[in-house]
Amino acid sequence: MDILLIGSGGREHALAWGLAASPLCETLHCAPGNPGTGSVGRNVDLDISDHAAVRAFCKEKNIGLVVVGPEAPLVAGLVDDLRAGGFACFGPTKRAARLEGSKGFTKDICARYGIPTAAYAVFKTVEPALAYVREKGAPIVIKADGLAAGKGVIVAMTMKEAEDAVAFMFEGGLGPAGSQVVIEEFLDGEEASFFAICDGENALPLASAQDHKRAFDGDTGPNTGGMGAYSPAPVMTPAIEARVMREIIEPTMRAMREAGAPYTGVLYAGLMITAQGPKLIEYNARFGDPEAQVLVPRLKSDLAKLLLAAARRQLAGATVEWRAETALTIVMAARGYPGQFAKGEEIGGVDEAGAREDVFVFHAGTKRLGRRLLSNGGRVLAVTALGRDIAQAQSRAYEAILAIDWPGGFCRSDIGWRALERNDG
Ligand code: AMP
Ligand code: GLY
């Protein structure tokens, strides 16, 4: 069968690599793809916001499975339009993707179904917001309700910071995203992500991971899309995973069915593991980037078979097998990211790095010009290594990075520090 993968990031290269390896997959098409996806499948120049064009392509190629990587096409209803055309699609409908797109929708579900999450209140004006902050005390979390490109969350450790954050948002510091402000209880603990594959009815637990959101070492600097990750996350013991499934994922599946928007696709739970147990920070309706770059290389089971079973609502009884190794990925970004950065710089040594044992170099923002490989985005490469433990995975990934010749790039030098500290302690 032919498969169509939508997207063009590092996550999509990892998914493409996994899908293309499946015996079920004849030709993998990637729209629009990147040089990495083009090395394992065929990139197609399709405008993915033109749903009729995507549908026509699926018909022409007799596509047996569509896998949607990023959030934007989900929110735009690509899955709805392809399913209406009779195509098997892995990903949530527009209504189900509200779990990622709308904080209010998710918080309502948590309240109604008893899902553990931070207590919160929503404000449209400054005075009641300040009164609430003063009543609750610091630390406290101030969030812009709209999308604010990762800058919409301020974790205020003191009352002064909290008051300043509220004032900043209502003064329009984040533009219209800050016109409605969510004030949330501070959750104290260790952060982790958990992924489950869902077919509307059933949720199959996949695996855990930990991301590194800040740009620089020691978790300092601005927030980014993610500078590195590892899987599994040691904080996620089997007992905690079982609680996450029972207390968070399964009630969410029930809520979505009862809301008439059954959830199909990958459910990515951002969690805080607190002294009282796991609590939900937020949901995403897709695989993480760079978390997919550590999940897919660890997967022993057939990725295409799993995603197809979810798309066809046939996950009941499915199981998933993992390699015993730990995976760690390091993102190489263009100097200046997440702010201003240059594009079009030549990168060497990618094939040498990727030829090393148990190392995978996933492309994100790259492009080919003849035989040359050029940078073409903020996050440019993700270098993943497998190892018997986190220390070996980390040293293999950093050794592989030494082979990459790109003076204009940078990466954090401490990816995995939290897991290593835990092992040392
Ligand atoms: P978000 O954009 O909602 O993913 O939040 C960004 C980051 O802010 C999260 O990854 C957490 O590190 C932190 N955060 C968000 N909500 C809370 C909370 N209620 N308590 C503590 N930290 C939080
Ligand atoms: N790495 C965080 C995300 O994909 O949202």
Short mmCIF file of C-alpha atoms and ligand atoms in Angstrom, two decimals:
data_model
loop_
_atom_site.label_atom_id
_atom_site.label_comp_id
_atom_site.label_asym_id
_atom_site.label_seq_id
_atom_site.Cartn_x
_atom_site.Cartn_y
_atom_site.Cartn_z
CA MET A 1 0.00 0.00 0.00
CA ASP A 2 1.09 3.61 -0.55
CA ILE A 3 1.25 5.96 2.44
CA LEU A 4 1.07 9.76 2.49
CA LEU A 5 2.83 11.61 5.32
CA ILE A 6 2.01 15.28 5.86
CA GLY A 7 4.66 17.66 7.26
CA SER A 8 8.27 18.70 6.82
CA GLY A 9 10.07 18.72 10.18
CA GLY A 10 12.43 16.46 12.10
CA ARG A 11 9.40 14.65 13.51
CA GLU A 12 8.29 13.83 9.97
CA HIS A 13 11.72 12.49 8.97
CA ALA A 14 11.60 10.16 11.99
CA LEU A 15 8.04 9.05 11.13
CA ALA A 16 9.00 8.65 7.46
CA TRP A 17 11.94 6.44 8.41
CA GLY A 18 9.67 4.26 10.56
CA LEU A 19 6.86 4.06 7.99
CA ALA A 20 9.15 3.31 5.06
CA ALA A 21 10.68 0.39 6.99
CA SER A 22 7.28 -1.33 7.24
CA PRO A 23 6.61 -4.34 5.00
CA LEU A 24 3.13 -2.83 4.46
CA CYS A 25 4.58 0.25 2.78
CA GLU A 26 5.16 0.18 -0.98
CA THR A 27 5.77 3.86 -1.67
CA LEU A 28 5.91 6.53 1.00
CA HIS A 29 4.93 10.00 -0.25
CA CYS A 30 5.76 13.05 1.88
CA ALA A 31 4.09 16.42 1.44
CA PRO A 32 5.92 18.69 1.40
CA GLY A 33 8.72 16.75 3.14
CA ASN A 34 12.40 17.70 3.49
CA PRO A 35 15.69 16.21 2.23
CA GLY A 36 15.51 13.61 5.01
CA THR A 37 12.04 12.36 4.10
CA GLY A 38 13.13 12.48 0.46
CA SER A 39 15.90 9.98 1.24
CA VAL A 40 13.42 7.35 2.54
CA GLY A 41 10.36 8.25 0.46
CA ARG A 42 9.23 10.55 -2.34
CA ASN A 43 8.62 14.21 -1.63
CA VAL A 44 5.59 15.68 -3.36
CA ASP A 45 4.99 19.30 -4.03
CA LEU A 46 1.41 19.45 -2.70
CA ASP A 47 -0.20 22.46 -1.07
CA ILE A 48 -1.43 20.78 2.11
CA SER A 49 -3.80 23.65 2.89
CA ASP A 50 -5.66 22.78 -0.35
CA HIS A 51 -7.66 19.82 0.96
CA ALA A 52 -9.25 19.10 -2.43
CA ALA A 53 -5.77 18.79 -3.97
CA VAL A 54 -4.65 16.43 -1.20
CA ARG A 55 -7.78 14.35 -1.74
CA ALA A 56 -7.17 14.21 -5.48
CA PHE A 57 -3.60 13.06 -4.85
CA CYS A 58 -4.82 10.31 -2.48
CA LYS A 59 -7.25 9.13 -5.14
CA GLU A 60 -4.69 9.19 -7.92
CA LYS A 61 -2.11 7.23 -5.91
CA ASN A 62 -4.66 4.99 -4.19
CA ILE A 63 -3.27 5.99 -0.78
CA GLY A 64 -4.04 3.39 1.91
CA LEU A 65 -3.05 5.51 4.91
CA VAL A 66 -2.54 9.23 5.53
CA VAL A 67 -0.44 10.23 8.56
CA VAL A 68 -0.63 13.88 9.64
CA GLY A 69 2.46 15.09 11.53
CA PRO A 70 1.95 18.74 12.56
CA GLU A 71 -0.86 20.50 14.38
CA ALA A 72 -1.85 23.14 11.79
CA PRO A 73 -3.43 20.77 9.23
CA LEU A 74 -5.28 18.96 12.06
CA VAL A 75 -6.78 22.21 13.31
CA ALA A 76 -7.63 23.10 9.68
CA GLY A 77 -9.70 19.89 9.40
CA LEU A 78 -7.56 17.96 6.91
CA VAL A 79 -8.45 14.67 8.62
CA ASP A 80 -12.18 15.47 8.41
CA ASP A 81 -11.95 16.20 4.69
CA LEU A 82 -9.86 13.13 3.86
CA ARG A 83 -12.08 10.79 5.89
CA ALA A 84 -15.11 12.22 4.12
CA GLY A 85 -13.41 11.08 0.93
CA GLY A 86 -13.09 7.56 2.34
CA PHE A 87 -9.35 7.62 3.14
CA ALA A 88 -7.89 6.04 6.28
CA CYS A 89 -6.30 8.84 8.23
CA PHE A 90 -4.12 8.85 11.36
CA GLY A 91 -4.82 12.02 13.33
CA PRO A 92 -7.71 13.71 15.14
CA THR A 93 -10.57 15.57 13.50
CA LYS A 94 -10.79 19.32 13.86
CA ARG A 95 -13.17 18.96 16.80
CA ALA A 96 -10.98 16.39 18.55
CA ALA A 97 -7.86 18.52 17.98
CA ARG A 98 -9.41 21.12 20.31
CA LEU A 99 -7.66 19.17 23.08
CA GLU A 100 -4.54 20.99 21.86
CA GLY A 101 -6.04 24.13 20.40
CA SER A 102 -8.26 25.24 23.29
CA LYS A 103 -7.09 25.41 26.91
CA GLY A 104 -10.65 26.12 28.05
CA PHE A 105 -12.05 23.00 26.33
CA THR A 106 -9.42 20.76 27.95
CA LYS A 107 -9.80 22.33 31.39
CA ASP A 108 -13.60 21.82 31.24
CA ILE A 109 -13.08 18.14 30.46
CA CYS A 110 -10.64 17.83 33.37
CA ALA A 111 -13.17 19.40 35.73
CA ARG A 112 -16.09 17.26 34.55
CA TYR A 113 -14.21 13.95 34.48
CA GLY A 114 -12.07 14.42 37.58
CA ILE A 115 -8.77 14.46 35.67
CA PRO A 116 -5.93 15.77 37.88
CA THR A 117 -4.68 19.16 36.63
CA ALA A 118 -3.81 22.58 38.03
CA ALA A 119 -6.71 24.63 39.46
CA TYR A 120 -7.34 27.70 37.33
CA ALA A 121 -9.49 30.72 36.61
CA VAL A 122 -9.96 32.86 33.46
CA PHE A 123 -9.96 36.68 33.45
CA LYS A 124 -10.81 39.32 30.88
CA THR A 125 -9.88 42.37 32.97
CA VAL A 126 -6.91 43.27 35.12
CA GLU A 127 -8.42 44.07 38.55
CA PRO A 128 -10.12 40.71 39.26
CA ALA A 129 -7.00 38.96 37.94
CA LEU A 130 -4.79 40.86 40.39
CA ALA A 131 -7.23 40.16 43.24
CA TYR A 132 -7.11 36.42 42.42
CA VAL A 133 -3.31 36.40 42.32
CA ARG A 134 -3.16 38.15 45.71
CA GLU A 135 -5.66 35.70 47.19
CA LYS A 136 -3.77 32.60 45.94
CA GLY A 137 -0.19 33.83 46.50
CA ALA A 138 3.05 32.91 44.68
CA PRO A 139 4.36 30.79 43.07
CA ILE A 140 1.60 30.98 40.49
CA VAL A 141 1.37 30.58 36.71
CA ILE A 142 0.05 33.25 34.32
CA LYS A 143 -0.91 32.14 30.78
CA ALA A 144 -2.17 34.01 27.76
CA ASP A 145 -5.25 32.11 26.58
CA GLY A 146 -4.50 32.45 22.87
CA LEU A 147 -1.54 31.17 20.88
CA ALA A 148 1.55 33.23 21.72
CA ALA A 149 4.37 31.31 20.03
CA GLY A 150 5.61 29.68 23.22
CA LYS A 151 5.95 32.99 25.06
CA GLY A 152 2.51 32.89 26.62
CA VAL A 153 3.41 31.23 29.93
CA ILE A 154 5.00 33.01 32.89
CA VAL A 155 5.84 30.92 35.93
CA ALA A 156 5.93 33.64 38.62
CA MET A 157 7.93 32.66 41.69
CA THR A 158 7.17 35.88 43.64
CA MET A 159 4.09 38.08 44.06
CA LYS A 160 5.90 40.94 42.28
CA GLU A 161 6.59 38.75 39.24
CA ALA A 162 2.97 37.61 39.23
CA GLU A 163 1.58 41.15 39.37
CA ASP A 164 3.98 42.30 36.67
CA ALA A 165 2.99 39.35 34.45
CA VAL A 166 -0.72 40.13 34.80
CA ALA A 167 -0.10 43.81 34.03
CA PHE A 168 2.13 42.94 31.05
CA MET A 169 -0.50 40.70 29.45
CA PHE A 170 -3.41 43.09 29.95
CA GLU A 171 -1.33 46.00 28.64
CA GLY A 172 -1.12 44.04 25.38
CA GLY A 173 2.49 42.84 25.85
CA LEU A 174 1.64 39.71 23.86
CA GLY A 175 -0.85 41.33 21.52
CA PRO A 176 -4.39 39.94 21.26
CA ALA A 177 -3.31 36.54 22.70
CA GLY A 178 -3.15 38.25 26.11
CA SER A 179 -6.64 39.74 26.06
CA GLN A 180 -7.87 36.75 28.05
CA VAL A 181 -5.60 35.47 30.80
CA VAL A 182 -5.61 32.10 32.56
CA ILE A 183 -4.20 32.02 36.08
CA GLU A 184 -3.16 28.60 37.21
CA GLU A 185 -2.01 26.85 40.35
CA PHE A 186 1.77 26.20 40.30
CA LEU A 187 2.51 22.49 40.02
CA ASP A 188 5.72 21.47 41.73
CA GLY A 189 7.52 18.38 40.42
CA GLU A 190 9.34 16.93 37.43
CA GLU A 191 7.96 17.39 33.92
CA ALA A 192 7.55 14.48 31.50
CA SER A 193 5.63 13.65 28.36
CA PHE A 194 3.55 10.57 27.72
CA PHE A 195 2.23 9.35 24.38
CA ALA A 196 -0.71 7.06 23.63
CA ILE A 197 -2.08 5.90 20.27
CA CYS A 198 -5.86 6.17 20.06
CA ASP A 199 -8.54 4.83 17.71
CA GLY A 200 -11.55 6.69 19.08
CA GLU A 201 -12.41 3.86 21.46
CA ASN A 202 -9.11 2.42 22.73
CA ALA A 203 -5.89 4.05 23.89
CA LEU A 204 -2.67 2.06 23.60
CA PRO A 205 0.11 3.36 25.87
CA LEU A 206 3.23 4.07 23.84
CA ALA A 207 6.12 5.52 25.82
CA SER A 208 7.43 8.46 27.82
CA ALA A 209 9.99 11.13 26.97
CA GLN A 210 11.53 14.29 28.40
CA ASP A 211 12.11 17.40 26.31
CA HIS A 212 14.49 20.36 26.88
CA LYS A 213 12.53 23.49 26.05
CA ARG A 214 15.04 26.23 26.87
CA ALA A 215 17.61 27.29 24.29
CA PHE A 216 20.73 27.08 26.44
CA ASP A 217 22.56 24.84 28.90
CA GLY A 218 21.26 24.55 32.42
CA ASP A 219 17.68 25.10 31.15
CA THR A 220 18.33 28.82 30.65
CA GLY A 221 17.47 31.18 27.79
CA PRO A 222 14.25 31.54 25.82
CA ASN A 223 11.71 28.78 25.26
CA THR A 224 12.06 26.89 21.97
CA GLY A 225 10.20 24.10 20.20
CA GLY A 226 12.56 21.68 21.98
CA MET A 227 16.37 21.39 21.92
CA GLY A 228 16.70 17.68 22.71
CA ALA A 229 14.90 14.76 24.28
CA TYR A 230 15.31 11.26 25.60
CA SER A 231 13.08 8.26 26.02
CA PRO A 232 12.10 6.60 28.26
CA ALA A 233 11.87 9.22 31.04
CA PRO A 234 13.14 7.63 34.26
CA VAL A 235 10.60 9.60 36.34
CA MET A 236 7.82 7.65 34.58
CA THR A 237 7.85 4.37 36.47
CA PRO A 238 5.44 1.60 35.38
CA ALA A 239 3.22 2.51 38.35
CA ILE A 240 3.05 6.16 37.28
CA GLU A 241 2.39 5.18 33.66
CA ALA A 242 -0.51 3.03 34.82
CA ARG A 243 -1.91 5.99 36.77
CA VAL A 244 -1.54 8.28 33.75
CA MET A 245 -3.55 5.83 31.64
CA ARG A 246 -6.24 5.30 34.29
CA GLU A 247 -6.57 8.83 35.69
CA ILE A 248 -5.79 11.00 32.64
CA ILE A 249 -5.81 9.31 29.21
CA GLU A 250 -8.76 6.92 29.62
CA PRO A 251 -11.17 9.49 31.11
CA THR A 252 -10.17 11.86 28.28
CA MET A 253 -11.04 9.19 25.70
CA ARG A 254 -14.43 8.74 27.40
CA ALA A 255 -14.98 12.51 27.50
CA MET A 256 -14.21 12.86 23.79
CA ARG A 257 -16.59 10.03 22.86
CA GLU A 258 -19.32 11.57 24.99
CA ALA A 259 -18.67 14.96 23.38
CA GLY A 260 -19.28 13.32 19.99
CA ALA A 261 -15.64 13.87 18.96
CA PRO A 262 -13.91 10.50 19.48
CA TYR A 263 -10.15 10.95 19.55
CA THR A 264 -8.06 9.18 16.88
CA GLY A 265 -4.35 9.76 16.56
CA VAL A 266 -1.59 10.27 19.06
CA LEU A 267 -2.46 11.87 22.35
CA TYR A 268 0.58 13.62 23.81
CA ALA A 269 0.15 14.47 27.47
CA GLY A 270 2.45 17.10 29.00
CA LEU A 271 2.60 16.08 32.66
CA MET A 272 3.95 17.25 35.98
CA ILE A 273 4.85 14.37 38.27
CA THR A 274 4.00 15.86 41.66
CA ALA A 275 4.17 14.43 45.17
CA GLN A 276 0.44 13.60 44.81
CA GLY A 277 0.95 11.86 41.48
CA PRO A 278 0.81 12.80 37.79
CA LYS A 279 -1.11 15.93 36.78
CA LEU A 280 -1.95 17.14 33.29
CA ILE A 281 -0.32 20.42 32.18
CA GLU A 282 -1.55 20.32 28.59
CA TYR A 283 -2.44 18.06 25.68
CA ASN A 284 -1.01 18.05 22.18
CA ALA A 285 -2.83 16.31 19.36
CA ARG A 286 0.29 15.05 17.54
CA PHE A 287 3.70 13.53 18.12
CA GLY A 288 6.25 15.82 19.77
CA ASP A 289 9.19 17.30 17.90
CA PRO A 290 11.92 16.27 18.89
CA GLU A 291 10.19 13.54 20.95
CA ALA A 292 9.30 11.53 17.81
CA GLN A 293 13.02 11.41 17.01
CA VAL A 294 13.55 9.33 20.17
CA LEU A 295 10.31 7.30 20.12
CA VAL A 296 10.50 5.99 16.56
CA PRO A 297 14.08 4.60 16.73
CA ARG A 298 13.15 2.73 19.94
CA LEU A 299 10.10 1.12 18.36
CA LYS A 300 10.43 -2.57 17.44
CA SER A 301 6.84 -2.97 16.26
CA ASP A 302 5.72 -2.02 12.76
CA LEU A 303 4.86 1.71 12.87
CA ALA A 304 2.66 1.66 9.75
CA LYS A 305 0.67 -1.31 11.09
CA LEU A 306 0.05 0.48 14.40
CA LEU A 307 -1.02 3.77 12.83
CA LEU A 308 -3.20 1.96 10.29
CA ALA A 309 -4.92 -0.02 13.08
CA ALA A 310 -5.65 3.27 14.88
CA ALA A 311 -6.96 4.93 11.70
CA ARG A 312 -9.23 1.91 11.05
CA ARG A 313 -10.47 1.78 14.66
CA GLN A 314 -8.92 -1.65 15.14
CA LEU A 315 -6.52 -1.05 18.03
CA ALA A 316 -8.32 -3.40 20.45
CA GLY A 317 -5.85 -6.07 21.52
CA ALA A 318 -2.88 -4.41 19.78
CA THR A 319 0.45 -4.45 21.60
CA VAL A 320 3.65 -2.57 21.05
CA GLU A 321 7.24 -3.71 21.50
CA TRP A 322 10.26 -1.57 22.25
CA ARG A 323 13.98 -2.04 21.99
CA ALA A 324 15.67 -2.30 25.36
CA GLU A 325 17.91 0.71 24.64
CA THR A 326 17.47 4.31 25.71
CA ALA A 327 17.33 6.91 22.94
CA LEU A 328 18.60 10.48 23.17
CA THR A 329 18.39 13.20 20.54
CA ILE A 330 20.24 16.51 20.28
CA VAL A 331 18.84 19.31 18.15
CA MET A 332 21.26 21.37 16.09
CA ALA A 333 19.83 24.81 15.51
CA ALA A 334 20.93 27.89 13.60
CA ARG A 335 22.76 30.40 15.80
CA GLY A 336 20.22 32.98 16.94
CA TYR A 337 17.27 30.56 17.12
CA PRO A 338 14.58 31.01 18.49
CA GLY A 339 15.17 34.65 17.47
CA GLN A 340 16.69 35.83 14.19
CA PHE A 341 18.95 33.41 12.34
CA ALA A 342 20.60 32.94 8.95
CA LYS A 343 19.55 30.38 6.33
CA GLY A 344 21.40 28.87 3.39
CA GLU A 345 24.60 27.88 5.22
CA GLU A 346 26.36 24.77 3.98
CA ILE A 347 26.40 21.74 6.31
CA GLY A 348 28.93 18.92 5.94
CA GLY A 349 29.43 15.54 7.57
CA VAL A 350 25.77 14.57 7.94
CA ASP A 351 26.21 11.22 6.17
CA GLU A 352 29.36 10.43 8.19
CA ALA A 353 27.51 11.17 11.44
CA GLY A 354 24.54 9.05 10.39
CA ALA A 355 26.75 6.11 9.41
CA ARG A 356 27.87 5.60 13.01
CA GLU A 357 26.54 2.63 14.96
CA ASP A 358 23.03 3.22 16.34
CA VAL A 359 23.05 6.86 15.26
CA PHE A 360 20.29 8.51 13.18
CA VAL A 361 20.52 12.03 11.80
CA PHE A 362 17.04 13.41 11.20
CA HIS A 363 16.60 16.45 8.98
CA ALA A 364 14.31 19.29 10.04
CA GLY A 365 15.13 22.66 8.44
CA THR A 366 17.45 21.62 5.62
CA LYS A 367 17.37 21.86 1.84
CA ARG A 368 19.43 20.44 -1.00
CA LEU A 369 21.08 22.55 -3.64
CA GLY A 370 22.70 20.19 -6.11
CA ARG A 371 24.93 17.99 -3.98
CA ARG A 372 25.16 20.53 -1.20
CA LEU A 373 23.07 20.45 1.98
CA LEU A 374 22.03 23.87 3.32
CA SER A 375 20.41 25.09 6.51
CA ASN A 376 16.85 26.22 5.91
CA GLY A 377 15.22 26.82 9.29
CA GLY A 378 15.69 27.37 13.02
CA ARG A 379 15.89 23.77 14.16
CA VAL A 380 17.93 22.13 11.42
CA LEU A 381 18.99 18.59 12.45
CA ALA A 382 18.23 16.15 15.26
CA VAL A 383 21.01 13.69 16.02
CA THR A 384 19.66 10.60 17.79
CA ALA A 385 21.66 7.77 19.34
CA LEU A 386 20.60 4.56 21.05
CA GLY A 387 22.59 3.27 24.00
CA ARG A 388 22.37 0.68 26.75
CA ASP A 389 21.66 3.55 29.14
CA ILE A 390 21.25 7.30 29.02
CA ALA A 391 25.00 7.92 29.49
CA GLN A 392 25.93 5.78 26.48
CA ALA A 393 23.18 7.25 24.31
CA GLN A 394 24.35 10.72 25.26
CA SER A 395 28.03 10.11 24.53
CA ARG A 396 27.21 8.44 21.18
CA ALA A 397 25.02 11.36 20.12
CA TYR A 398 27.63 13.99 21.08
CA GLU A 399 30.40 12.01 19.35
CA ALA A 400 28.30 11.88 16.17
CA ILE A 401 27.77 15.64 16.32
CA LEU A 402 31.54 16.12 16.16
CA ALA A 403 31.38 14.77 12.59
CA ILE A 404 28.97 17.53 11.54
CA ASP A 405 30.63 20.56 10.03
CA TRP A 406 28.42 23.61 10.39
CA PRO A 407 30.04 26.64 12.04
CA GLY A 408 26.73 28.53 12.06
CA GLY A 409 24.96 25.89 14.13
CA PHE A 410 24.72 25.31 17.86
CA CYS A 411 23.36 22.73 20.25
CA ARG A 412 23.01 22.39 24.00
CA SER A 413 25.85 20.45 25.61
CA ASP A 414 23.78 19.02 28.48
CA ILE A 415 20.89 17.10 26.89
CA GLY A 416 19.95 14.31 29.31
CA TRP A 417 21.29 16.01 32.43
CA ARG A 418 18.23 15.35 34.55
CA ALA A 419 18.21 11.61 33.86
CA LEU A 420 21.98 11.39 34.43
CA GLU A 421 21.73 13.26 37.71
CA ARG A 422 19.05 10.83 38.86
CA ASN A 423 21.30 7.85 38.00
CA ASP A 424 24.28 9.42 39.80
CA GLY A 425 22.19 10.27 42.85
P1 AMP B 1 2.81 25.33 28.18
O1 AMP B 1 3.04 26.37 27.14
O2 AMP B 1 1.43 25.29 28.74
O3 AMP B 1 3.36 23.99 27.76
O4 AMP B 1 3.76 25.74 29.40
C1 AMP B 1 5.12 25.94 29.19
C2 AMP B 1 5.87 25.47 30.41
O5 AMP B 1 5.47 26.20 31.57
C3 AMP B 1 5.59 24.02 30.76
O6 AMP B 1 6.35 23.15 30.00
C4 AMP B 1 5.96 24.02 32.23
O7 AMP B 1 7.35 23.93 32.39
C5 AMP B 1 5.50 25.36 32.70
N1 AMP B 1 4.16 25.27 33.29
C6 AMP B 1 2.98 25.40 32.66
N2 AMP B 1 1.95 25.27 33.52
C7 AMP B 1 2.49 25.06 34.74
C8 AMP B 1 1.96 24.88 36.06
N3 AMP B 1 0.64 24.89 36.29
N4 AMP B 1 2.82 24.70 37.07
C9 AMP B 1 4.16 24.72 36.86
N5 AMP B 1 4.73 24.89 35.66
C10 AMP B 1 3.92 25.07 34.60
N1 GLY B 2 8.71 19.35 21.83
C1 GLY B 2 7.49 19.91 22.21
C2 GLY B 2 6.41 19.77 21.25
O1 GLY B 2 6.49 19.09 20.25
O2 GLY B 2 5.37 20.37 21.48
#
